[in-house]
C-alpha cells in the first residue's frame, strides 16, 4: 500500500532529538512492506519561505503537499501533528483522490484545551482519528465525520534497544531517572523536589531538564537511559484513562523499571508485576526504596514489562493496527489496546 505520512520530522535539529511516535509509525509501516512517503510540514514551510521564516511559508507548504499527493498517488494519508496543513487542503486531497482514506493521529494529552480543539477540527474532514488516550475518554469526539480510536505509544526495537533488566546493579550507575523540559499544565516538579530531599542521600537520582540539570537529547538521552535502573513515568497531569507520555514505552522498552500513577488504569492493559503503580507520594517513595534495595525484584519486573512491550506494543503491530482501523480492514491481531472497541471504533 502507498502511504503518505504528514508529520513534523524535526530536520532542523540535526540529530539532537528523541525518536518520536511519528517516526516509529513510519518504521512500522515500512516493516509491514508498505511504501511510505514522508512530508514534514514545518520543515517544508521553512524551506519555501522568504528568509526561512516558517509562518510565511504556510501557503506554499499546503501547495507542495497537494503536489506530493498528485505525484505519489497515495492509498492512505496519515495527518499527524501538522498544524501548517489546513482542513481545506485535506478536503482538496479527497477531491483529487476520492478512493484515498485520510486519517489523523494525535499523541498529545486531552488536558491541553487547544489539543481538544485540534482533534475536533481534524475530525470534521478525516475518516478516522487516533488519540493516545484510552477510548473511554474519547466520547467527546463522537458524532463528527471521523471514527474514533485509541492508539498506544509503541516501542521500536531499533530505538528501545537496551535491556537494563538483565544488568546487575553495579553496571547501571543511575538509580532513578526523570527527564522533562516542560512545565506547562503541570505541578509535578513540586513533588519531585520533595522526593529529591528524601532520596538524594541514598541513591543517584538524576532529573535531566530540571533543578539545574541540563536536558539531554539525541545520543546523550540514549546514554542516560542506558545508565538507569529505574525511572519515574510522571505525566504533566494524571488521571486520564490509558494515557501516558511516550516515556512509558521508552522506559519499559529499555528494561528500566518504572513507577506510574495508578489512576491511568494501566493494570487493565499490562501484565501484573511489570509496572509499579502508586497512589500517593509516601506510597511511591516507599516502593522506590523497596526496589532499590531488592535488585533481583527490580530486574524481574522491568524484564516482564520489556518483554510485553516488545511483543505486544511494538511499532509493527502499532502501524498495522492504524492502517487496518483506518481502512476498516478486519484486525489481523488481537491488539491488547483494542479489546474494548469494535472495528468501527465504537465501544463494546
mmCIF file of C-alpha atoms in Angstrom:
data_model
loop_
_atom_site.group_PDB
_atom_site.id
_atom_site.type_symbol
_atom_site.label_atom_id
_atom_site.label_comp_id
_atom_site.label_asym_id
_atom_site.label_seq_id
_atom_site.Cartn_x
_atom_site.Cartn_y
_atom_site.Cartn_z
ATOM 1 C CA UNK A 1 0.000 0.000 0.000
ATOM 2 C CA UNK A 2 1.137 3.563 -0.705
ATOM 3 C CA UNK A 3 1.061 5.723 2.441
ATOM 4 C CA UNK A 4 1.711 9.457 2.637
ATOM 5 C CA UNK A 5 2.676 10.380 6.202
ATOM 6 C CA UNK A 6 2.409 14.086 7.007
ATOM 7 C CA UNK A 7 4.222 14.921 10.253
ATOM 8 C CA UNK A 8 6.990 17.109 11.639
ATOM 9 C CA UNK A 9 10.326 15.356 11.089
ATOM 10 C CA UNK A 10 12.397 17.884 13.082
ATOM 11 C CA UNK A 11 15.046 18.091 10.379
ATOM 12 C CA UNK A 12 16.466 21.345 11.731
ATOM 13 C CA UNK A 13 17.516 19.613 14.969
ATOM 14 C CA UNK A 14 20.173 17.651 13.056
ATOM 15 C CA UNK A 15 20.010 14.593 15.265
ATOM 16 C CA UNK A 16 19.580 16.352 18.625
ATOM 17 C CA UNK A 17 16.164 14.888 19.294
ATOM 18 C CA UNK A 18 14.406 11.803 20.573
ATOM 19 C CA UNK A 19 12.810 9.415 18.111
ATOM 20 C CA UNK A 20 9.135 10.314 18.021
ATOM 21 C CA UNK A 21 5.991 8.244 17.778
ATOM 22 C CA UNK A 22 5.609 9.543 14.207
ATOM 23 C CA UNK A 23 8.989 8.119 13.226
ATOM 24 C CA UNK A 24 8.107 4.824 14.883
ATOM 25 C CA UNK A 25 4.888 4.755 12.861
ATOM 26 C CA UNK A 26 6.863 5.227 9.658
ATOM 27 C CA UNK A 27 9.296 2.460 10.652
ATOM 28 C CA UNK A 28 6.392 0.117 11.414
ATOM 29 C CA UNK A 29 4.667 0.791 8.113
ATOM 30 C CA UNK A 30 7.868 0.053 6.203
ATOM 31 C CA UNK A 31 8.423 -3.164 8.165
ATOM 32 C CA UNK A 32 4.913 -4.186 7.104
ATOM 33 C CA UNK A 33 6.001 -3.757 3.461
ATOM 34 C CA UNK A 34 4.124 -0.513 2.780
ATOM 35 C CA UNK A 35 5.642 2.213 0.624
ATOM 36 C CA UNK A 36 5.870 5.368 2.735
ATOM 37 C CA UNK A 37 6.398 8.924 1.549
ATOM 38 C CA UNK A 38 7.039 11.425 4.355
ATOM 39 C CA UNK A 39 6.122 15.104 4.235
ATOM 40 C CA UNK A 40 7.384 17.381 7.026
ATOM 41 C CA UNK A 41 5.014 20.351 7.006
ATOM 42 C CA UNK A 42 7.011 22.699 9.215
ATOM 43 C CA UNK A 43 10.293 21.960 7.513
ATOM 44 C CA UNK A 44 8.806 22.440 4.049
ATOM 45 C CA UNK A 45 7.214 25.731 5.170
ATOM 46 C CA UNK A 46 10.609 26.952 6.378
ATOM 47 C CA UNK A 47 12.387 25.786 3.213
ATOM 48 C CA UNK A 48 9.862 27.556 0.975
ATOM 49 C CA UNK A 49 9.502 30.781 2.988
ATOM 50 C CA UNK A 50 11.307 34.064 2.372
ATOM 51 C CA UNK A 51 14.354 34.246 4.677
ATOM 52 C CA UNK A 52 13.336 30.886 6.128
ATOM 53 C CA UNK A 53 10.567 32.470 8.246
ATOM 54 C CA UNK A 54 8.344 29.439 8.665
ATOM 55 C CA UNK A 55 4.976 31.160 9.080
ATOM 56 C CA UNK A 56 5.478 32.905 5.743
ATOM 57 C CA UNK A 57 5.749 29.527 4.031
ATOM 58 C CA UNK A 58 2.450 28.066 5.233
ATOM 59 C CA UNK A 59 0.519 28.550 1.973
ATOM 60 C CA UNK A 60 3.404 27.198 -0.049
ATOM 61 C CA UNK A 61 3.662 24.121 2.189
ATOM 62 C CA UNK A 62 -0.018 23.362 1.548
ATOM 63 C CA UNK A 63 0.532 23.674 -2.206
ATOM 64 C CA UNK A 64 3.589 21.441 -2.020
ATOM 65 C CA UNK A 65 1.567 18.801 -0.185
ATOM 66 C CA UNK A 66 -1.024 18.798 -2.979
ATOM 67 C CA UNK A 67 1.800 18.445 -5.494
ATOM 68 C CA UNK A 68 3.133 15.491 -3.495
ATOM 69 C CA UNK A 69 -0.285 13.823 -3.480
ATOM 70 C CA UNK A 70 -0.609 14.263 -7.232
ATOM 71 C CA UNK A 71 2.830 12.768 -7.820
ATOM 72 C CA UNK A 72 2.704 9.964 -5.237
ATOM 73 C CA UNK A 73 -0.978 8.893 -5.550
ATOM 74 C CA UNK A 74 -1.359 7.514 -2.000
ATOM 75 C CA UNK A 75 -3.905 4.952 -0.861
ATOM 76 C CA UNK A 76 -3.785 6.383 2.660
ATOM 77 C CA UNK A 77 -2.876 9.808 4.004
ATOM 78 C CA UNK A 78 -1.906 9.983 7.677
ATOM 79 C CA UNK A 79 -2.039 13.540 9.005
ATOM 80 C CA UNK A 80 -0.168 13.652 12.288
ATOM 81 C CA UNK A 81 0.830 16.794 14.152
ATOM 82 C CA UNK A 82 0.889 19.021 11.089
ATOM 83 C CA UNK A 83 -0.772 22.296 12.046
ATOM 84 C CA UNK A 84 0.641 24.013 8.969
ATOM 85 C CA UNK A 85 -1.721 21.917 6.848
ATOM 86 C CA UNK A 86 -5.309 23.177 6.664
ATOM 87 C CA UNK A 87 -8.514 21.176 6.549
ATOM 88 C CA UNK A 88 -9.185 22.798 3.181
ATOM 89 C CA UNK A 89 -6.054 21.091 1.881
ATOM 90 C CA UNK A 90 -7.184 17.726 3.231
ATOM 91 C CA UNK A 91 -10.546 18.249 1.521
ATOM 92 C CA UNK A 92 -8.704 19.071 -1.693
ATOM 93 C CA UNK A 93 -6.786 15.793 -1.367
ATOM 94 C CA UNK A 94 -10.093 13.949 -1.027
ATOM 95 C CA UNK A 95 -11.371 15.617 -4.195
ATOM 96 C CA UNK A 96 -8.176 14.670 -6.052
ATOM 97 C CA UNK A 97 -8.062 11.110 -4.700
ATOM 98 C CA UNK A 98 -11.627 10.023 -3.833
ATOM 99 C CA UNK A 99 -10.537 6.455 -3.035
ATOM 100 C CA UNK A 100 -7.774 7.578 -0.668
ATOM 101 C CA UNK A 101 -8.518 7.323 3.059
ATOM 102 C CA UNK A 102 -7.451 10.252 5.258
ATOM 103 C CA UNK A 103 -6.843 9.817 8.980
ATOM 104 C CA UNK A 104 -5.476 11.921 11.830
ATOM 105 C CA UNK A 105 -3.134 10.666 14.566
ATOM 106 C CA UNK A 106 -2.784 12.747 17.718
ATOM 107 C CA UNK A 107 -0.324 11.923 20.501
ATOM 108 C CA UNK A 108 -0.916 14.933 22.746
ATOM 109 C CA UNK A 109 -2.893 14.944 26.027
ATOM 110 C CA UNK A 110 -6.523 15.983 26.382
ATOM 111 C CA UNK A 111 -5.832 18.225 29.391
ATOM 112 C CA UNK A 112 -4.426 20.790 26.938
ATOM 113 C CA UNK A 113 -7.561 22.629 25.698
ATOM 114 C CA UNK A 114 -6.046 23.593 22.364
ATOM 115 C CA UNK A 115 -5.404 19.929 21.607
ATOM 116 C CA UNK A 116 -9.048 19.024 22.166
ATOM 117 C CA UNK A 117 -9.987 21.692 19.648
ATOM 118 C CA UNK A 118 -7.323 20.413 17.245
ATOM 119 C CA UNK A 119 -8.783 16.894 17.339
ATOM 120 C CA UNK A 120 -12.318 18.194 16.808
ATOM 121 C CA UNK A 121 -11.075 20.259 13.876
ATOM 122 C CA UNK A 122 -9.425 17.293 12.168
ATOM 123 C CA UNK A 123 -12.415 15.025 12.896
ATOM 124 C CA UNK A 124 -14.537 17.260 10.663
ATOM 125 C CA UNK A 125 -12.737 16.152 7.486
ATOM 126 C CA UNK A 126 -10.950 12.846 8.192
ATOM 127 C CA UNK A 127 -12.221 9.271 8.089
ATOM 128 C CA UNK A 128 -10.753 8.355 11.469
ATOM 129 C CA UNK A 129 -8.842 9.915 14.342
ATOM 130 C CA UNK A 130 -6.431 8.066 16.640
ATOM 131 C CA UNK A 131 -5.650 9.525 20.073
ATOM 132 C CA UNK A 132 -3.135 8.357 22.681
ATOM 133 C CA UNK A 133 -5.735 8.486 25.461
ATOM 134 C CA UNK A 134 -7.944 5.472 26.217
ATOM 135 C CA UNK A 135 -11.133 5.061 24.209
ATOM 136 C CA UNK A 136 -13.396 5.716 27.229
ATOM 137 C CA UNK A 137 -12.165 9.318 27.295
ATOM 138 C CA UNK A 138 -12.865 9.931 23.613
ATOM 139 C CA UNK A 139 -16.673 10.058 23.515
ATOM 140 C CA UNK A 140 -16.495 13.857 23.214
ATOM 141 C CA UNK A 141 -15.235 13.395 19.655
ATOM 142 C CA UNK A 142 -18.080 11.157 18.518
ATOM 143 C CA UNK A 143 -20.711 12.471 16.119
ATOM 144 C CA UNK A 144 -18.310 14.020 13.638
ATOM 145 C CA UNK A 145 -17.275 12.600 10.282
ATOM 146 C CA UNK A 146 -14.407 10.615 11.774
ATOM 147 C CA UNK A 147 -14.471 7.313 13.598
ATOM 148 C CA UNK A 148 -12.569 7.469 16.905
ATOM 149 C CA UNK A 149 -9.844 5.083 18.104
ATOM 150 C CA UNK A 150 -7.255 4.793 20.861
ATOM 151 C CA UNK A 151 -3.610 4.238 19.943
ATOM 152 C CA UNK A 152 -0.757 3.408 22.336
ATOM 153 C CA UNK A 153 2.829 4.620 22.464
ATOM 154 C CA UNK A 154 4.843 1.746 20.971
ATOM 155 C CA UNK A 155 8.393 0.549 21.333
ATOM 156 C CA UNK A 156 10.640 0.230 18.300
ATOM 157 C CA UNK A 157 13.359 -2.438 18.623
ATOM 158 C CA UNK A 158 15.935 -0.313 16.814
ATOM 159 C CA UNK A 159 15.268 2.559 19.238
ATOM 160 C CA UNK A 160 14.497 0.855 22.555
ATOM 161 C CA UNK A 161 17.479 -1.435 22.088
ATOM 162 C CA UNK A 162 18.857 -1.650 25.644
ATOM 163 C CA UNK A 163 17.888 -4.213 28.257
ATOM 164 C CA UNK A 164 18.827 -2.957 31.690
ATOM 165 C CA UNK A 165 16.713 -5.693 33.269
ATOM 166 C CA UNK A 166 19.500 -8.199 32.639
ATOM 167 C CA UNK A 167 22.232 -5.957 34.026
ATOM 168 C CA UNK A 168 23.177 -6.141 37.703
ATOM 169 C CA UNK A 169 23.072 -3.010 39.811
ATOM 170 C CA UNK A 170 26.818 -2.415 39.732
ATOM 171 C CA UNK A 171 26.724 -1.988 35.937
ATOM 172 C CA UNK A 172 23.962 0.660 35.940
ATOM 173 C CA UNK A 173 25.088 3.841 37.759
ATOM 174 C CA UNK A 174 21.845 5.890 37.781
ATOM 175 C CA UNK A 175 19.422 4.520 40.355
ATOM 176 C CA UNK A 176 16.423 6.683 39.382
ATOM 177 C CA UNK A 177 15.829 8.994 36.416
ATOM 178 C CA UNK A 178 13.283 11.600 35.389
ATOM 179 C CA UNK A 179 13.642 13.611 32.168
ATOM 180 C CA UNK A 180 11.476 16.577 31.302
ATOM 181 C CA UNK A 181 11.722 20.025 29.799
ATOM 182 C CA UNK A 182 8.035 21.055 30.012
ATOM 183 C CA UNK A 183 6.405 22.929 32.878
ATOM 184 C CA UNK A 184 3.099 23.822 31.190
ATOM 185 C CA UNK A 185 -0.129 22.418 32.691
ATOM 186 C CA UNK A 186 1.713 20.656 35.499
ATOM 187 C CA UNK A 187 2.890 20.816 39.105
ATOM 188 C CA UNK A 188 4.861 17.572 39.041
ATOM 189 C CA UNK A 189 8.196 19.246 39.820
ATOM 190 C CA UNK A 190 6.905 20.239 43.260
ATOM 191 C CA UNK A 191 6.539 16.556 44.124
ATOM 192 C CA UNK A 192 9.876 15.633 42.581
ATOM 193 C CA UNK A 193 11.595 18.355 44.613
ATOM 194 C CA UNK A 194 10.279 16.831 47.822
ATOM 195 C CA UNK A 195 11.323 13.368 46.639
ATOM 196 C CA UNK A 196 14.861 14.548 45.944
ATOM 197 C CA UNK A 197 15.225 15.733 49.528
ATOM 198 C CA UNK A 198 14.469 12.215 50.762
ATOM 199 C CA UNK A 199 16.124 10.115 48.046
ATOM 200 C CA UNK A 200 19.281 12.006 47.086
ATOM 201 C CA UNK A 201 21.148 10.927 50.232
ATOM 202 C CA UNK A 202 20.626 7.225 49.485
ATOM 203 C CA UNK A 203 20.671 6.952 45.678
ATOM 204 C CA UNK A 204 21.803 8.583 42.448
ATOM 205 C CA UNK A 205 18.624 10.398 41.348
ATOM 206 C CA UNK A 206 19.039 12.266 38.048
ATOM 207 C CA UNK A 207 16.487 14.870 36.922
ATOM 208 C CA UNK A 208 17.663 15.936 33.485
ATOM 209 C CA UNK A 209 15.965 19.146 32.368
ATOM 210 C CA UNK A 210 15.047 20.236 35.907
ATOM 211 C CA UNK A 211 16.746 21.548 39.059
ATOM 212 C CA UNK A 212 19.704 22.977 37.162
ATOM 213 C CA UNK A 213 20.462 19.710 35.381
ATOM 214 C CA UNK A 214 20.530 20.365 31.608
ATOM 215 C CA UNK A 215 18.171 18.363 29.374
ATOM 216 C CA UNK A 216 19.565 15.518 27.313
ATOM 217 C CA UNK A 217 18.795 14.889 23.643
ATOM 218 C CA UNK A 218 19.877 12.503 20.926
ATOM 219 C CA UNK A 219 22.700 10.204 21.897
ATOM 220 C CA UNK A 220 23.000 11.868 25.314
ATOM 221 C CA UNK A 221 19.429 10.787 26.061
ATOM 222 C CA UNK A 222 20.206 7.262 24.881
ATOM 223 C CA UNK A 223 23.214 7.130 27.193
ATOM 224 C CA UNK A 224 21.154 8.385 30.141
ATOM 225 C CA UNK A 225 18.588 5.633 29.615
ATOM 226 C CA UNK A 226 21.302 3.024 29.139
ATOM 227 C CA UNK A 227 22.689 4.030 32.543
ATOM 228 C CA UNK A 228 19.396 3.876 34.503
ATOM 229 C CA UNK A 229 17.879 1.168 36.677
ATOM 230 C CA UNK A 230 14.533 2.835 37.465
ATOM 231 C CA UNK A 231 12.516 5.738 36.098
ATOM 232 C CA UNK A 232 9.586 7.971 37.008
ATOM 233 C CA UNK A 233 6.770 7.954 34.460
ATOM 234 C CA UNK A 234 5.167 11.222 35.586
ATOM 235 C CA UNK A 235 2.746 12.833 33.171
ATOM 236 C CA UNK A 236 2.101 16.553 33.370
ATOM 237 C CA UNK A 237 -1.327 15.616 34.736
ATOM 238 C CA UNK A 238 -2.599 12.234 35.882
ATOM 239 C CA UNK A 239 -5.999 10.582 35.792
ATOM 240 C CA UNK A 240 -6.799 10.145 32.103
ATOM 241 C CA UNK A 241 -7.666 6.555 31.214
ATOM 242 C CA UNK A 242 -4.785 4.750 29.471
ATOM 243 C CA UNK A 243 -2.932 7.994 28.867
ATOM 244 C CA UNK A 244 0.817 8.231 29.234
ATOM 245 C CA UNK A 245 3.506 10.191 27.504
ATOM 246 C CA UNK A 246 5.948 8.305 25.282
ATOM 247 C CA UNK A 247 8.125 7.988 28.398
ATOM 248 C CA UNK A 248 6.272 4.786 29.334
ATOM 249 C CA UNK A 249 7.418 2.967 26.198
ATOM 250 C CA UNK A 250 10.925 4.431 26.390
ATOM 251 C CA UNK A 251 11.428 3.154 29.922
ATOM 252 C CA UNK A 252 9.710 -0.207 29.513
ATOM 253 C CA UNK A 253 11.305 -0.883 26.145
ATOM 254 C CA UNK A 254 14.797 -0.444 27.588
ATOM 255 C CA UNK A 255 14.215 -2.667 30.610
ATOM 256 C CA UNK A 256 14.047 0.234 33.078
ATOM 257 C CA UNK A 257 11.679 -0.329 35.986
ATOM 258 C CA UNK A 258 9.099 2.442 36.044
ATOM 259 C CA UNK A 259 6.777 3.954 38.599
ATOM 260 C CA UNK A 260 3.482 5.312 37.267
ATOM 261 C CA UNK A 261 0.300 6.661 38.853
ATOM 262 C CA UNK A 262 -2.474 4.116 39.368
ATOM 263 C CA UNK A 263 -5.177 6.495 38.060
ATOM 264 C CA UNK A 264 -4.232 5.683 34.449
ATOM 265 C CA UNK A 265 -5.598 2.139 34.973
ATOM 266 C CA UNK A 266 -2.765 0.518 33.048
ATOM 267 C CA UNK A 267 -3.094 -2.615 35.174
ATOM 268 C CA UNK A 268 -6.035 -3.434 32.872
ATOM 269 C CA UNK A 269 -3.728 -3.399 29.849
ATOM 270 C CA UNK A 270 -0.345 -4.624 31.100
ATOM 271 C CA UNK A 271 0.576 -7.867 32.888
ATOM 272 C CA UNK A 272 0.990 -7.940 36.678
ATOM 273 C CA UNK A 273 4.414 -7.359 38.221
ATOM 274 C CA UNK A 274 5.665 -5.266 35.318
ATOM 275 C CA UNK A 275 4.934 -1.592 36.132
ATOM 276 C CA UNK A 276 4.935 -0.295 39.697
ATOM 277 C CA UNK A 277 1.761 1.671 40.461
ATOM 278 C CA UNK A 278 1.396 4.232 43.230
ATOM 279 C CA UNK A 279 -1.385 6.392 44.656
ATOM 280 C CA UNK A 280 0.262 8.884 46.972
ATOM 281 C CA UNK A 281 3.713 10.382 47.405
ATOM 282 C CA UNK A 282 4.572 8.389 50.536
ATOM 283 C CA UNK A 283 3.478 5.187 48.817
ATOM 284 C CA UNK A 284 5.741 5.991 45.860
ATOM 285 C CA UNK A 285 8.796 6.729 47.981
ATOM 286 C CA UNK A 286 8.325 3.501 49.939
ATOM 287 C CA UNK A 287 8.145 1.486 46.714
ATOM 288 C CA UNK A 288 11.224 3.192 45.262
ATOM 289 C CA UNK A 289 13.141 2.299 48.409
ATOM 290 C CA UNK A 290 11.854 -1.283 48.215
ATOM 291 C CA UNK A 291 13.004 -1.890 44.645
ATOM 292 C CA UNK A 292 16.262 -0.027 45.212
ATOM 293 C CA UNK A 293 17.052 -2.497 47.980
ATOM 294 C CA UNK A 294 15.970 -5.595 46.008
ATOM 295 C CA UNK A 295 17.834 -5.694 42.689
ATOM 296 C CA UNK A 296 16.500 -9.140 41.784
ATOM 297 C CA UNK A 297 12.932 -7.877 42.053
ATOM 298 C CA UNK A 298 13.785 -4.718 40.096
ATOM 299 C CA UNK A 299 15.190 -6.758 37.248
ATOM 300 C CA UNK A 300 12.303 -9.251 37.209
ATOM 301 C CA UNK A 301 9.575 -6.602 36.991
ATOM 302 C CA UNK A 302 11.482 -4.496 34.445
ATOM 303 C CA UNK A 303 12.111 -7.589 32.339
ATOM 304 C CA UNK A 304 8.419 -8.520 32.330
ATOM 305 C CA UNK A 305 7.472 -5.030 31.140
ATOM 306 C CA UNK A 306 10.130 -5.034 28.447
ATOM 307 C CA UNK A 307 9.088 -8.447 27.140
ATOM 308 C CA UNK A 308 5.416 -7.454 26.936
ATOM 309 C CA UNK A 309 6.023 -4.141 25.182
ATOM 310 C CA UNK A 310 8.387 -5.629 22.613
ATOM 311 C CA UNK A 311 5.965 -8.493 21.907
ATOM 312 C CA UNK A 312 2.568 -6.754 22.035
ATOM 313 C CA UNK A 313 3.053 -2.964 21.804
ATOM 314 C CA UNK A 314 5.706 -2.646 19.129
ATOM 315 C CA UNK A 315 5.888 -0.369 16.093
ATOM 316 C CA UNK A 316 4.996 -3.121 13.624
ATOM 317 C CA UNK A 317 1.712 -4.020 15.346
ATOM 318 C CA UNK A 318 1.026 -0.353 16.028
ATOM 319 C CA UNK A 319 1.373 0.607 12.370
ATOM 320 C CA UNK A 320 -0.683 -2.333 11.122
ATOM 321 C CA UNK A 321 -3.464 -1.534 13.610
ATOM 322 C CA UNK A 322 -3.660 2.082 12.456
ATOM 323 C CA UNK A 323 -3.798 1.007 8.827
ATOM 324 C CA UNK A 324 -6.420 -1.689 9.469
ATOM 325 C CA UNK A 325 -8.643 0.517 11.619
ATOM 326 C CA UNK A 326 -8.213 3.470 9.300
ATOM 327 C CA UNK A 327 -9.338 1.411 6.306
ATOM 328 C CA UNK A 328 -11.771 -0.773 8.324
ATOM 329 C CA UNK A 329 -9.924 -3.963 7.485
ATOM 330 C CA UNK A 330 -10.645 -6.796 9.993
ATOM 331 C CA UNK A 331 -7.948 -6.844 12.652
ATOM 332 C CA UNK A 332 -5.140 -9.284 11.906
ATOM 333 C CA UNK A 333 -4.005 -9.438 15.538
ATOM 334 C CA UNK A 334 -5.743 -9.332 18.949
ATOM 335 C CA UNK A 335 -4.304 -5.900 19.774
ATOM 336 C CA UNK A 336 -4.234 -5.632 23.555
ATOM 337 C CA UNK A 337 -5.177 -1.932 23.494
ATOM 338 C CA UNK A 338 -8.219 -2.529 21.228
ATOM 339 C CA UNK A 339 -10.008 -5.266 23.159
ATOM 340 C CA UNK A 340 -12.794 -2.871 24.190
ATOM 341 C CA UNK A 341 -13.589 -1.461 20.741
ATOM 342 C CA UNK A 342 -15.235 -2.630 17.535
ATOM 343 C CA UNK A 343 -13.651 -2.212 14.113
ATOM 344 C CA UNK A 344 -15.741 0.929 13.555
ATOM 345 C CA UNK A 345 -14.224 2.488 16.681
ATOM 346 C CA UNK A 346 -17.304 2.182 18.902
ATOM 347 C CA UNK A 347 -17.003 0.815 22.423
ATOM 348 C CA UNK A 348 -18.137 -2.729 23.075
#
